[in-house]
Every structure is written in C-alpha cells, then in structure tokens.
PDB file of C-alpha atoms in Angstrom:
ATOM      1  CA  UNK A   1      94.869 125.429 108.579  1.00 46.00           C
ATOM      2  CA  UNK A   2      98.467 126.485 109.181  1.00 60.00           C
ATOM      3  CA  UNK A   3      99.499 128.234 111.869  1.00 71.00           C
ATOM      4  CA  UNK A   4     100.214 132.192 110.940  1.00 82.00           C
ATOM      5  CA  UNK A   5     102.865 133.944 113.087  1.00 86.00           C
ATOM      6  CA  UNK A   6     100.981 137.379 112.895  1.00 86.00           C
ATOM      7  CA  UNK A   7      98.148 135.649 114.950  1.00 88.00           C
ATOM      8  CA  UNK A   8      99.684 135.899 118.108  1.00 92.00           C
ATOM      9  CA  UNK A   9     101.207 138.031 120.898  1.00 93.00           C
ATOM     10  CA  UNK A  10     104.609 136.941 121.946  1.00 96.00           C
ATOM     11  CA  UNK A  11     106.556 138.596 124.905  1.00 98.00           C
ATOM     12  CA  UNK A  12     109.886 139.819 123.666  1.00 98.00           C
ATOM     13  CA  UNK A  13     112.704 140.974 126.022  1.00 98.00           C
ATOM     14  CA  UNK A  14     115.085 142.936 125.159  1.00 96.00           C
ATOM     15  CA  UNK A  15     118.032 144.579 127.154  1.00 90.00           C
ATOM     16  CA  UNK A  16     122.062 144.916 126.600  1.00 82.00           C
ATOM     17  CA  UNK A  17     123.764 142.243 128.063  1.00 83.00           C
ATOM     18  CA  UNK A  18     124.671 142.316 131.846  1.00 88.00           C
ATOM     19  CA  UNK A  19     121.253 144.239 132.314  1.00 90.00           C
ATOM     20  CA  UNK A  20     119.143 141.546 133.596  1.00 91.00           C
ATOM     21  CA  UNK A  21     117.809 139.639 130.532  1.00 93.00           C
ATOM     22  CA  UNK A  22     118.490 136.399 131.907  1.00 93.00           C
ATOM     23  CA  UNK A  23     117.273 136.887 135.354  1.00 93.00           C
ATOM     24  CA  UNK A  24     113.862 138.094 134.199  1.00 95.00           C
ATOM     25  CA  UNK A  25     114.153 135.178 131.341  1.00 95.00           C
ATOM     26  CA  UNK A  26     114.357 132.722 134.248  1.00 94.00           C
ATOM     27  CA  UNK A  27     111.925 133.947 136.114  1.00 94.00           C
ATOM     28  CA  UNK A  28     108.871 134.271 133.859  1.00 95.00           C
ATOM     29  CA  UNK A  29     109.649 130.700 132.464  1.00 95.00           C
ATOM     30  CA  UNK A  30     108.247 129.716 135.744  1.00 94.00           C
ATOM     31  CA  UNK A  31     104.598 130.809 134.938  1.00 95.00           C
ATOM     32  CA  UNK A  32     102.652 127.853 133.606  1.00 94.00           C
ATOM     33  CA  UNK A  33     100.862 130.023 131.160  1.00 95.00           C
ATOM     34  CA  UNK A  34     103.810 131.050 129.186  1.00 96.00           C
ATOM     35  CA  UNK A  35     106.233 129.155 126.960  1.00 96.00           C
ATOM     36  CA  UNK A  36     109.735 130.603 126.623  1.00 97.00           C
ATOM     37  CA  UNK A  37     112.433 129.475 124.182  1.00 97.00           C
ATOM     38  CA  UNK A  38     114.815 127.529 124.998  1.00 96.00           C
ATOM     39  CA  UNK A  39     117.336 128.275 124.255  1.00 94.00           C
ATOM     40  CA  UNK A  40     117.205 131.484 126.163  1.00 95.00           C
ATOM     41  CA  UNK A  41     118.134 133.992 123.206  1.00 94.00           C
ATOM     42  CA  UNK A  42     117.376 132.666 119.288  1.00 95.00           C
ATOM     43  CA  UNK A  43     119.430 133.681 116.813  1.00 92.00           C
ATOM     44  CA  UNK A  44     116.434 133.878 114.021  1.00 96.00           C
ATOM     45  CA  UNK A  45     115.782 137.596 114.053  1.00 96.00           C
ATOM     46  CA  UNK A  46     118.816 138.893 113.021  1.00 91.00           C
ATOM     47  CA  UNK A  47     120.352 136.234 110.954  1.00 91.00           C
ATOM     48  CA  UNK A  48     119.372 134.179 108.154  1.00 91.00           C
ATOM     49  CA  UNK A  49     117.442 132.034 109.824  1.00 94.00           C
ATOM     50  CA  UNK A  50     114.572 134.430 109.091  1.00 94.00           C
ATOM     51  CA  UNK A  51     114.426 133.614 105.830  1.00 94.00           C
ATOM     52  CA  UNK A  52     113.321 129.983 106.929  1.00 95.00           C
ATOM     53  CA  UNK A  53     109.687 131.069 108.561  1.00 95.00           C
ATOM     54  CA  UNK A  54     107.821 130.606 111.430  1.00 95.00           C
ATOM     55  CA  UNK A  55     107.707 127.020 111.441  1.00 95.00           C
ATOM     56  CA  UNK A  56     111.209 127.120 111.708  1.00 96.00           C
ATOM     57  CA  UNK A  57     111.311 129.052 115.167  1.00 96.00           C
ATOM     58  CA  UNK A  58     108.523 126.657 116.125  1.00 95.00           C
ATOM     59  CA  UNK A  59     110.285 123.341 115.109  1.00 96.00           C
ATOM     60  CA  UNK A  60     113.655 124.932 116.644  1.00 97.00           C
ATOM     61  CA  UNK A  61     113.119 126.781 119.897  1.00 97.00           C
ATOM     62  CA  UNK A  62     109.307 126.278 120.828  1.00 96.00           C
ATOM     63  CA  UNK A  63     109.494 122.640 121.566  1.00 94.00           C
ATOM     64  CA  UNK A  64     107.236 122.847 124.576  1.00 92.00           C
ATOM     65  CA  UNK A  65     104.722 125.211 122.800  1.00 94.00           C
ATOM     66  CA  UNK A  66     101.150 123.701 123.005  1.00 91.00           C
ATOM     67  CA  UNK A  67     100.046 125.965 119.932  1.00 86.00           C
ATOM     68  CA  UNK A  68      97.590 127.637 122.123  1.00 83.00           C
ATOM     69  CA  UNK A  69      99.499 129.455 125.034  1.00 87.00           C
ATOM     70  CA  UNK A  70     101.602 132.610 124.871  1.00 93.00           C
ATOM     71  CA  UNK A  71     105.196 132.402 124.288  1.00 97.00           C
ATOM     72  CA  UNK A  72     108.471 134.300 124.179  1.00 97.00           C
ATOM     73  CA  UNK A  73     112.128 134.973 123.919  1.00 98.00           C
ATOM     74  CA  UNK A  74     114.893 137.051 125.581  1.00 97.00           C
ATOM     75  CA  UNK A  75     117.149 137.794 123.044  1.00 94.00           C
ATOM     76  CA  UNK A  76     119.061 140.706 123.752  1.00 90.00           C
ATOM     77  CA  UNK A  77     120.650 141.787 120.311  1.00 90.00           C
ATOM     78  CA  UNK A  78     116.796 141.993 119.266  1.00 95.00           C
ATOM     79  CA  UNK A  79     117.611 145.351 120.886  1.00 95.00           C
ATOM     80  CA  UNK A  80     120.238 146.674 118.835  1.00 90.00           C
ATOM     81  CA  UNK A  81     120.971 145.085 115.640  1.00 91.00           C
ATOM     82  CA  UNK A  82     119.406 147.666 113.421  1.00 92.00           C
ATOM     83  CA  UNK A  83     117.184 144.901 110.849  1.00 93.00           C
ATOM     84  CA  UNK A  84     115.357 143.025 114.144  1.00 96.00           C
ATOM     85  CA  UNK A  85     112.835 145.780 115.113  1.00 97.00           C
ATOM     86  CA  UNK A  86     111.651 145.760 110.780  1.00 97.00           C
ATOM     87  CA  UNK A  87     111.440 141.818 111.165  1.00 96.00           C
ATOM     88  CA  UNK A  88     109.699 141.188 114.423  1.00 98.00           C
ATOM     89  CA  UNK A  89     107.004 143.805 113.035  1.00 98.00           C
ATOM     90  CA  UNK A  90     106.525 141.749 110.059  1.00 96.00           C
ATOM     91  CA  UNK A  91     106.215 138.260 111.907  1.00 95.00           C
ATOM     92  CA  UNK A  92     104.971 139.326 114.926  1.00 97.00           C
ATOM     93  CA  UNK A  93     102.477 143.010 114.908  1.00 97.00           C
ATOM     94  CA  UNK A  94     101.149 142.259 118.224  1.00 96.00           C
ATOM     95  CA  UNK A  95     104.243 141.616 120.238  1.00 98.00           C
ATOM     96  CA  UNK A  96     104.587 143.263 123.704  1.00 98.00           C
ATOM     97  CA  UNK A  97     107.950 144.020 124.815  1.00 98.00           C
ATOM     98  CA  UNK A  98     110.106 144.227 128.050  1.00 98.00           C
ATOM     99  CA  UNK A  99     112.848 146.354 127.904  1.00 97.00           C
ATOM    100  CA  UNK A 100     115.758 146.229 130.465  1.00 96.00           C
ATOM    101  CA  UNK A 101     117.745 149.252 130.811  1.00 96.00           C
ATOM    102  CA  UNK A 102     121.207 149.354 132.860  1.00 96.00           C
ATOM    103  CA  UNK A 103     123.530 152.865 133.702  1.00 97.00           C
ATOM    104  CA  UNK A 104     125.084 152.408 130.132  1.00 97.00           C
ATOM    105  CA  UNK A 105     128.620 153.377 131.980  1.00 96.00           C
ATOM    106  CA  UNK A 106     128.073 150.312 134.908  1.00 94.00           C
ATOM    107  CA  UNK A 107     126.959 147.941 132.188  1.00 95.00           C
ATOM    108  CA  UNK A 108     129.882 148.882 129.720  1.00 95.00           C
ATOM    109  CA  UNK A 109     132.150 148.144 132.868  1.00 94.00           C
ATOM    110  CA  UNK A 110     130.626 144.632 134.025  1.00 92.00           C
ATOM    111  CA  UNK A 111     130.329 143.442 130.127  1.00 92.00           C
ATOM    112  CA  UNK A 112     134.022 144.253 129.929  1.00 93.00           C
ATOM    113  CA  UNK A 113     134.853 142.319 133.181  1.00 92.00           C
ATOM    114  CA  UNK A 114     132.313 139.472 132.210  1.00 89.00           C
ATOM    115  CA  UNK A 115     134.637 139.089 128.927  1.00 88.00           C
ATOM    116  CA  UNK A 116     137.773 139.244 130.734  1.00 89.00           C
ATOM    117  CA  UNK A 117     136.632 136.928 133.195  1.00 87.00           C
ATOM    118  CA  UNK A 118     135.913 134.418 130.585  1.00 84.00           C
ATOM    119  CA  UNK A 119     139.168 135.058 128.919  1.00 82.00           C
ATOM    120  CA  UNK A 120     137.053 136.439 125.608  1.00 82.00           C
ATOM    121  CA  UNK A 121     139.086 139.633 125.898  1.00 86.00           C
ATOM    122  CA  UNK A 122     142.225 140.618 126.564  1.00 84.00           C
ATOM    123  CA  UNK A 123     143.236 144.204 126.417  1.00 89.00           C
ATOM    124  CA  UNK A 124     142.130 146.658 129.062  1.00 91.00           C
ATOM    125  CA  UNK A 125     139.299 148.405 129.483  1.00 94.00           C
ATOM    126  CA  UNK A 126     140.657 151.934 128.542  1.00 94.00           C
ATOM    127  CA  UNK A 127     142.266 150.274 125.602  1.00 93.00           C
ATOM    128  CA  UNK A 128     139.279 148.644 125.021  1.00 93.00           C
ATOM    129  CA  UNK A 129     137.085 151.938 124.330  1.00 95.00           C
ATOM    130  CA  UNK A 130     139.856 154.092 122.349  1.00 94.00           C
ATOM    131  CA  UNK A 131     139.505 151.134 119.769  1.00 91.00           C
ATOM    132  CA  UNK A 132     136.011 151.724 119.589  1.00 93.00           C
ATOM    133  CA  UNK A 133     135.937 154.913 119.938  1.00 94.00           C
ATOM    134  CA  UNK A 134     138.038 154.469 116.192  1.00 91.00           C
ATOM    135  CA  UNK A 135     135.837 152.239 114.775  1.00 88.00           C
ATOM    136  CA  UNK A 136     132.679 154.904 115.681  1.00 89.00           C
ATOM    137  CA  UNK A 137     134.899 157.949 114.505  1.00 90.00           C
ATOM    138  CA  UNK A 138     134.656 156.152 111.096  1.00 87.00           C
ATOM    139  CA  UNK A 139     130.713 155.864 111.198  1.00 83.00           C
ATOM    140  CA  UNK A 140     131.070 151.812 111.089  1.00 78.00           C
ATOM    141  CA  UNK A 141     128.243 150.174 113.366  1.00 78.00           C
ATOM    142  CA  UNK A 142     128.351 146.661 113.770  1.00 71.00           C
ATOM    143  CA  UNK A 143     124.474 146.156 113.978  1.00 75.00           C
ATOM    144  CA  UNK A 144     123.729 146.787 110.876  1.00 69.00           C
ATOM    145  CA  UNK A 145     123.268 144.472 107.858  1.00 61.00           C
ATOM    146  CA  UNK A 146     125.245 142.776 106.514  1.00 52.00           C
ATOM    147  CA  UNK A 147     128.279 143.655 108.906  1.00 52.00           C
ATOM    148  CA  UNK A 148     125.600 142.735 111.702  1.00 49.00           C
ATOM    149  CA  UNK A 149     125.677 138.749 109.891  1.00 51.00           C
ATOM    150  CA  UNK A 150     129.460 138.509 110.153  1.00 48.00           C
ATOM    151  CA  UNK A 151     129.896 140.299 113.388  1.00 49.00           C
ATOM    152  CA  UNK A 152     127.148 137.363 114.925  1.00 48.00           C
ATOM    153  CA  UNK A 153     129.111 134.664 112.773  1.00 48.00           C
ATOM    154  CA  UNK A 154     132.354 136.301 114.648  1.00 47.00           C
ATOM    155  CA  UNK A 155     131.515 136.898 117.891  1.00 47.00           C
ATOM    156  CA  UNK A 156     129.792 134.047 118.330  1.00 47.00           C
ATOM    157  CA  UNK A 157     133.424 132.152 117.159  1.00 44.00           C
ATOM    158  CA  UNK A 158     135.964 133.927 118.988  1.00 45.00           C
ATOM    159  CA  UNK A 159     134.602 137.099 121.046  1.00 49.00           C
ATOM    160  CA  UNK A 160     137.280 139.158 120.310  1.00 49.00           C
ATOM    161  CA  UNK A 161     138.261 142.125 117.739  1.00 54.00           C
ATOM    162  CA  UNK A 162     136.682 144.598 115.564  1.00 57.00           C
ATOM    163  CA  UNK A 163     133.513 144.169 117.142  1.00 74.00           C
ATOM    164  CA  UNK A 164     133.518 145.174 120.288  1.00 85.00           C
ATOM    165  CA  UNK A 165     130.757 147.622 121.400  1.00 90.00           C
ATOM    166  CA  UNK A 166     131.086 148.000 124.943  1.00 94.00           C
ATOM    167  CA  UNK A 167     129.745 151.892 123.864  1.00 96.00           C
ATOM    168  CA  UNK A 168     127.710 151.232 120.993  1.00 94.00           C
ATOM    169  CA  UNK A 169     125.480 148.767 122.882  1.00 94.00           C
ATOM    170  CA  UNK A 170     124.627 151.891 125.682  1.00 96.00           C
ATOM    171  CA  UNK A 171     122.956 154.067 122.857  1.00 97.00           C
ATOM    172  CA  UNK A 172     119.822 152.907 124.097  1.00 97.00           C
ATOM    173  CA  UNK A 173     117.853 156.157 122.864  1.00 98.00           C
ATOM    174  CA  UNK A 174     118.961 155.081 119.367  1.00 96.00           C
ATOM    175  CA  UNK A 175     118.224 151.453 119.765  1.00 97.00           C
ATOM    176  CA  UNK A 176     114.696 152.036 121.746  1.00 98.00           C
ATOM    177  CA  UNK A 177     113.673 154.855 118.741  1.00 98.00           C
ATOM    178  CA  UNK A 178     113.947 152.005 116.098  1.00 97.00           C
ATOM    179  CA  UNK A 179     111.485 150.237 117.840  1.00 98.00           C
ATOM    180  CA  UNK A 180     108.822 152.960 118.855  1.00 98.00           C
ATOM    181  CA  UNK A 181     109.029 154.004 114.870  1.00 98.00           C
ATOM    182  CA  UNK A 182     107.369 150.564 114.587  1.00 98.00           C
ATOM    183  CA  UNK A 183     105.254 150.247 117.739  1.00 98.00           C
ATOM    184  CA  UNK A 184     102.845 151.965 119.666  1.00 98.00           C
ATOM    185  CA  UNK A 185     104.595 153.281 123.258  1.00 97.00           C
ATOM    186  CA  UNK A 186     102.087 150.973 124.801  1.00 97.00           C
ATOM    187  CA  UNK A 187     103.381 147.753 123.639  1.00 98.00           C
ATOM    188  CA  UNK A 188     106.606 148.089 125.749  1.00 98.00           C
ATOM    189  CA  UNK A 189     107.140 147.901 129.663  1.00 98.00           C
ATOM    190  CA  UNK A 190     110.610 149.288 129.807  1.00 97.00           C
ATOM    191  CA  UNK A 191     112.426 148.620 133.731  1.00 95.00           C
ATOM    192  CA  UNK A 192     115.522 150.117 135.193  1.00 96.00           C
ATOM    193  CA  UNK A 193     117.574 147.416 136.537  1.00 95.00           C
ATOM    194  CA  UNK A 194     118.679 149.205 139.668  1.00 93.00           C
ATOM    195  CA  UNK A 195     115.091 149.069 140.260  1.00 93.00           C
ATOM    196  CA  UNK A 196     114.849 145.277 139.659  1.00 93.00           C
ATOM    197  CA  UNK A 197     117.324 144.436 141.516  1.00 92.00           C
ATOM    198  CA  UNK A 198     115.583 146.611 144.743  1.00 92.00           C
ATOM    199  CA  UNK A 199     112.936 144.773 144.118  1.00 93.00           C
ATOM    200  CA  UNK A 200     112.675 141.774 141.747  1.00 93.00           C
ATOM    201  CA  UNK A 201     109.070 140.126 142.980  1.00 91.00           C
ATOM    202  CA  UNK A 202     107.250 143.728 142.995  1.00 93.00           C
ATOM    203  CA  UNK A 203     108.923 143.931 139.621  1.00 94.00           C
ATOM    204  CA  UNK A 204     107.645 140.452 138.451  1.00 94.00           C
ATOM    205  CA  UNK A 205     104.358 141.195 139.209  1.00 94.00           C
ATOM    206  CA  UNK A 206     104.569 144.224 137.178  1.00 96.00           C
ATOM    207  CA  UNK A 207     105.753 142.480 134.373  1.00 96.00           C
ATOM    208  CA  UNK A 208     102.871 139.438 134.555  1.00 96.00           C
ATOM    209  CA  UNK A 209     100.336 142.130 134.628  1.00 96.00           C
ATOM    210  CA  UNK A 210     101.824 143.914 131.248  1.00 97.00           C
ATOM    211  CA  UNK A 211     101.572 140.417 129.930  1.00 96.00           C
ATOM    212  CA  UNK A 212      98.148 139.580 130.573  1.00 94.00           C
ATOM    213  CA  UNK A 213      99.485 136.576 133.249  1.00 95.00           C
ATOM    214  CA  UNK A 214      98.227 135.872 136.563  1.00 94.00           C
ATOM    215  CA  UNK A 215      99.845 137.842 138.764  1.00 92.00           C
ATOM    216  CA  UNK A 216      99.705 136.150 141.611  1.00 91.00           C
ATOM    217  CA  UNK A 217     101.857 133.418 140.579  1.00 89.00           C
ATOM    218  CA  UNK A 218     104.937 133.446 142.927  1.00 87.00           C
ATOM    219  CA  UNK A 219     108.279 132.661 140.930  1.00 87.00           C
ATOM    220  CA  UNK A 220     111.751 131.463 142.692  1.00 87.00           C
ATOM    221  CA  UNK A 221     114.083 134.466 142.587  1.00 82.00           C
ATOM    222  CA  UNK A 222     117.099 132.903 143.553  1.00 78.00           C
ATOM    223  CA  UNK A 223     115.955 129.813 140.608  1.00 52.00           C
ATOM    224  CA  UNK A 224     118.212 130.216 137.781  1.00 50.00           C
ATOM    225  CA  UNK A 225     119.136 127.050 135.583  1.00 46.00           C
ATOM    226  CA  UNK A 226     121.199 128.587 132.892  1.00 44.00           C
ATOM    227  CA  UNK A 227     123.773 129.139 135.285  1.00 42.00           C
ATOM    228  CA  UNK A 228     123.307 125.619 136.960  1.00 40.00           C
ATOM    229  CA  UNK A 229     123.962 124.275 133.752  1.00 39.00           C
ATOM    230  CA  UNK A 230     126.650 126.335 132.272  1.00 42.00           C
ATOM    231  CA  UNK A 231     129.350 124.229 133.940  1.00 34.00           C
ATOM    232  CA  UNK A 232     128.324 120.645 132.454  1.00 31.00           C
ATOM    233  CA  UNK A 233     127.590 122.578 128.999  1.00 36.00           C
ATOM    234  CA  UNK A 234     131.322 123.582 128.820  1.00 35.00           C
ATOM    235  CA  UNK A 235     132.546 120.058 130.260  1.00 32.00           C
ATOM    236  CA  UNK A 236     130.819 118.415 126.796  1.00 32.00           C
ATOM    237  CA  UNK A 237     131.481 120.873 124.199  1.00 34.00           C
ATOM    238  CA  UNK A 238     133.177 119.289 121.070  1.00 34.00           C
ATOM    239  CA  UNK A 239     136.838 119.624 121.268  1.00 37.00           C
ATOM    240  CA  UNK A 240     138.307 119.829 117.523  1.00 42.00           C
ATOM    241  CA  UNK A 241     135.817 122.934 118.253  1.00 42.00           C
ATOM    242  CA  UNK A 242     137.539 124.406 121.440  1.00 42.00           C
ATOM    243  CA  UNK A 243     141.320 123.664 119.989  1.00 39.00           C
ATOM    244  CA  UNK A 244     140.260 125.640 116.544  1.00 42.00           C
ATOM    245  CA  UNK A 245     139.219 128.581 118.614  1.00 45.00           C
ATOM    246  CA  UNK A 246     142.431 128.056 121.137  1.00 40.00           C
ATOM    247  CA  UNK A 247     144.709 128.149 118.302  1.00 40.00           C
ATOM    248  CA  UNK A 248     143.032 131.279 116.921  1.00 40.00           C
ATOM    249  CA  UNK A 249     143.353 133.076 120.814  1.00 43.00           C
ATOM    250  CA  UNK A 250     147.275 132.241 121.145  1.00 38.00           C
ATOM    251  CA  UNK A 251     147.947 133.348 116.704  1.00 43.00           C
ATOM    252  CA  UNK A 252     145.894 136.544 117.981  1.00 42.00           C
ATOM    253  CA  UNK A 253     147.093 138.016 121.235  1.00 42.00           C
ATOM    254  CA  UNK A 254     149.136 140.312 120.771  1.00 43.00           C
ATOM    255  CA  UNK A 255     151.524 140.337 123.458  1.00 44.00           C
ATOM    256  CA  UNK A 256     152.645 138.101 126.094  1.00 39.00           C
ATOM    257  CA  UNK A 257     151.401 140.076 128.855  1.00 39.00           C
ATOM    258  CA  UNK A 258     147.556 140.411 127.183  1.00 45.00           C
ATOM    259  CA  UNK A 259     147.589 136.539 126.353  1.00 44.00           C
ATOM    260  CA  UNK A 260     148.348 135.507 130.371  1.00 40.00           C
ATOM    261  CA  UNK A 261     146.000 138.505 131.495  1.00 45.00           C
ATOM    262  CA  UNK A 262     143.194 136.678 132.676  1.00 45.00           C
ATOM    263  CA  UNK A 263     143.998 136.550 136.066  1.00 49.00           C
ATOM    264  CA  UNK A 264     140.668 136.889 137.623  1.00 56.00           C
ATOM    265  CA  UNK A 265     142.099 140.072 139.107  1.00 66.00           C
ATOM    266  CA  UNK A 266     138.968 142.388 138.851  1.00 67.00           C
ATOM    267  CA  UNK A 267     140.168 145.006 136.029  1.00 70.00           C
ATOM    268  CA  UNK A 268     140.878 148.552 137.945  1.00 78.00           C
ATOM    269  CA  UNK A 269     138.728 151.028 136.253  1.00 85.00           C
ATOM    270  CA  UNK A 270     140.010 154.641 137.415  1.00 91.00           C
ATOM    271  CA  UNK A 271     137.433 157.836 138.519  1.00 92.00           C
ATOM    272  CA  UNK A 272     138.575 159.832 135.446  1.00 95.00           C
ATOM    273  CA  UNK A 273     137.688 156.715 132.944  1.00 94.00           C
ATOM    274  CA  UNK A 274     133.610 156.229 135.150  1.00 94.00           C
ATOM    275  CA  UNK A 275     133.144 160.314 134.713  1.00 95.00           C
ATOM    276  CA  UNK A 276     134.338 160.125 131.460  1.00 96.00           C
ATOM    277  CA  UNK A 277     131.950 157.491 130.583  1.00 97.00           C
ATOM    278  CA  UNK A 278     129.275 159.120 132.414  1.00 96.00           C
ATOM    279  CA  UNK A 279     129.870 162.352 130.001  1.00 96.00           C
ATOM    280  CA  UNK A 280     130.325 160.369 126.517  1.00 97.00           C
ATOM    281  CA  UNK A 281     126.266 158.896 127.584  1.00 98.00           C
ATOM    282  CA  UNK A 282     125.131 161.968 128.860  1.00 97.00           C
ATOM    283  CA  UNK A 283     123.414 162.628 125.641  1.00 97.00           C
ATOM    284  CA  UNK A 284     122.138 159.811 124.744  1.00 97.00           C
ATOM    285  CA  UNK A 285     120.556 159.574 128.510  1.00 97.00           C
ATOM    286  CA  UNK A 286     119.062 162.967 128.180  1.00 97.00           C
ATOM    287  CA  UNK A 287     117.308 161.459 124.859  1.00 98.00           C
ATOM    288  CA  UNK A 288     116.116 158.518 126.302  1.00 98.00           C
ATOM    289  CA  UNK A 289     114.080 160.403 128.928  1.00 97.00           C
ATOM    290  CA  UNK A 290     112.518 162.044 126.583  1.00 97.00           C
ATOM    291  CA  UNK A 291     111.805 158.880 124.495  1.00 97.00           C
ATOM    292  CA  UNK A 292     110.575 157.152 127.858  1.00 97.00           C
ATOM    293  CA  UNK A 293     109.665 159.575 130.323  1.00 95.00           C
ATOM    294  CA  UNK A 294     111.644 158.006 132.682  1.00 95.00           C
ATOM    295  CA  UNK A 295     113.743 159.420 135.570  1.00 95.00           C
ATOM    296  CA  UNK A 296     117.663 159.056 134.673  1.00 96.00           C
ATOM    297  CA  UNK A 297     119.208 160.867 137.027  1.00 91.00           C
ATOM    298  CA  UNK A 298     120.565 158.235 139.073  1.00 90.00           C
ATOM    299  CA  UNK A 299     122.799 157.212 136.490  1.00 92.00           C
ATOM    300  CA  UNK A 300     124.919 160.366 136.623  1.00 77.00           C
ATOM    301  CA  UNK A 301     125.074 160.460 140.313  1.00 68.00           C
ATOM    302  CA  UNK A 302     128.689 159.762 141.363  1.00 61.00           C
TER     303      UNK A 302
END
C-alpha cells in the first residue's frame, strides 16, 4: 500500500532568515528519533516541485527516512511565500510547527549585512529600504504566486534586485495569520530568538516536548555542520556557473563605488534609520501579540 503524505506528522520550522532556523535545524537533527531533510530548507512547497508528489520529497530530501519515524524540514520561506501555508495543509493536516521570531528591525539589519558580507548586495542599507519601500507603495509582494516562482528562480541566481524584502519578510503578523487561518493555535510552538539565544538547551527541551521527542536527549549546541561545510561546498561549485553569475554582478552594478563595496567593513546603520525601523514595525508588532499572546516589548526598547 503506498505511502500517503496526510498520514503523518512532520515538524516544520519556519522563521525569516537570520532568526535562528538553522541553529535549531542543527540541533534537532541530533535526536535519533527524528529525520530532517537534508538539505536543510526544500524548495518543494513553494515551487513547482509540488506538483511532483510526495514521493518526490521522499526520493529527494528524505534519504535517511526509515518510513516509520517522524521527520521534518526548516525551510524558512514556508513562512512567507503566500501559496506554502494552502499546500502544506493539503499534504501534510497534522503538521506541528516551530516558529522563530527575531526584532523584525535587528533581523532586517543582520540579513542586510549577511548579503553584503557575501557580496549578494551592494547598495546601502538606507538605499536598500527606500527601494522597497517603492516596490510596497505599489502593492507588489514578492511572495505571492506567480511573482513568488520567479523571485525563487531569481534570487536563488543572483541575490540581487527587485526582490529584496529586508521589510516585507518582518510582517510576521501577516505571515503567521496565513497559517493560523489553516491551523489550530495548538499546532505551533512559536520562540523569540533573544530568548533562544539566553538559553538554547532549556529551549531545546521545550521544543522536543512540543514534538512528542524524548526530552532528555542532550544535543551539541556549539555542533553545526552546515557551516563546517559551507567552505568545501563553495571550493567545488561548477564554474561556467560562478562566471555566468560574475558576469551578470559586474553588467549590473551600478557604479564603481557599489561594485568594490564589499569591504567587510560592517555597514554603519545610524540611530534615526534603527528608530525609524522600530516605528515602520510597530504595527505589525502590536498585531502579532495579539495573534500570539506573546510579550513584544523588548523589541521596541532602545
């Protein structure tokens, strides 16, 4: 009889990126009764890949899956491309969640710098939001079909452009709502990652325990092969890859000074652009406790 994906339970984490995803990915991959994909974050819930079925995700990123055990994923755009939340529900009813949440105005910062740092963007950070702040003022989101497809195809290519959403990806009120239309409140164990970070094997335990895992099970906090490996991934990629995507950098930066801007130098982000940030997700904060219940005020503290 052939396996049906509505038969079981997965654990799905979601978060923006720079909020923790991959830390807490890491860590429960180190429980023996759970199987996590590998890679890390699949691309199958938000592209077309969805079309090809649950043997697909099996064959593709649940190598190690005995067919019997729990299993999971930690892919982050689950969160906010608009068409995952509708998808997930039909594949997977049962699924308990783990949501990640970062100060949307810290996060928008250190996904800027993690960019930069990478040389995947090149215009400054206040630069940076005024040209989202246009593409918003128009009403386009990226996340949602079929601009979602392209931006993936896109950012996945060259990280640079239209698509930035260093604001758009903090609406987490709007992004968590899609998902409680869908699923009861108590499918989802949603963690502050200031608190994590306080406390990262209290907040593992929590997290086995909302999973039905043992508890007990001790994980390595300071384990983390993704970014063991990230060095020898680059060192084989396939180069007529890397020179199509150098030539498109240089034909695209715009000026001299952006192109030879990634420095290292830690971008200088000024008190007037953090309080202005903290007042543009004011609102959607204030929403989200409601949504959650949870306490927020940290975030606007100074």
């Amino acid at each position: 009889m052939p396996m049906e994906s509505t038969d079981f339970q997965p654990v799905m984490i979601l978060g923006a990126a720079k909020s923790g995803t991959t830390s807490i990915y890491t860590w429960i991959d180190q429980h023996p009764d759970i199987c996590m994909t590998h890679p890390k974050e699949p691309y199958f819930f938000y592209t077309k890949e969805f079309e090809y079925g649950f043997d697909f995700y099996v064959k593709k990123y649940l190598k190690r899956w005995d067919g019997k055990q729990r299993f999971g994923e930690a892919s982050q755009r689950n969160l906010y491309f608009h068409h995952a939340p509708e998808r997930i529900k039909a594949f997977f009813p049962n699924a308990r969640f783990i949501i990640i949440l970062r100060d949307p105005a810290a996060r928008a910062i250190s996904h800027y710098w993690h960019n930069f740092r990478r040389k995947k963007e090149y215009l400054s950070f206040d630069r940076c939001i005024e040209e989202e702040l246009k593409r918003l003022d128009k009403g386009v989101q990226t996340y949602l079909p079929p601009r979602a497809e392209l931006r993936h195809r896109r950012f996945t290519k060259y990280r640079l452009g239209y698509y930035r959403s260093y604001l758009e990806t903090g609406h987490y009120d709007e992004h968590i709502e899609r998902y409680f239309k869908l699923f009861d409140k108590d499918r989802f164990k949603i963690l502050l990652f200031e608190d994590m970070v306080q406390d990262p094997a209290s907040a593992m335990a929590d997290i086995f325990r909302f999973c039905e895992l043992d508890d007990s099970h001790r994980v390595n906090i300071n384990f983390s092969p993704e970014n063991q490996s990230r060095a020898l991934s680059r060192s084989i990629t396939f180069w007529p890859h890397r020179l199509r995507n150098l030539i498109y950098n240089w034909r695209h930066y715009p000026t001299l000074q952006e192109k030879i801007a990634g420095s290292l130098q830690a971008p200088v982000i000024t008190r007037e652009t953090r309080d202005w940030l903290n007042n543009y997700f004011a609102h959607h904060n204030q929403r989200l406790e409601m949504l959650t219940e949870l306490d927020l005020s940290p975030w606007a503290a100074p």
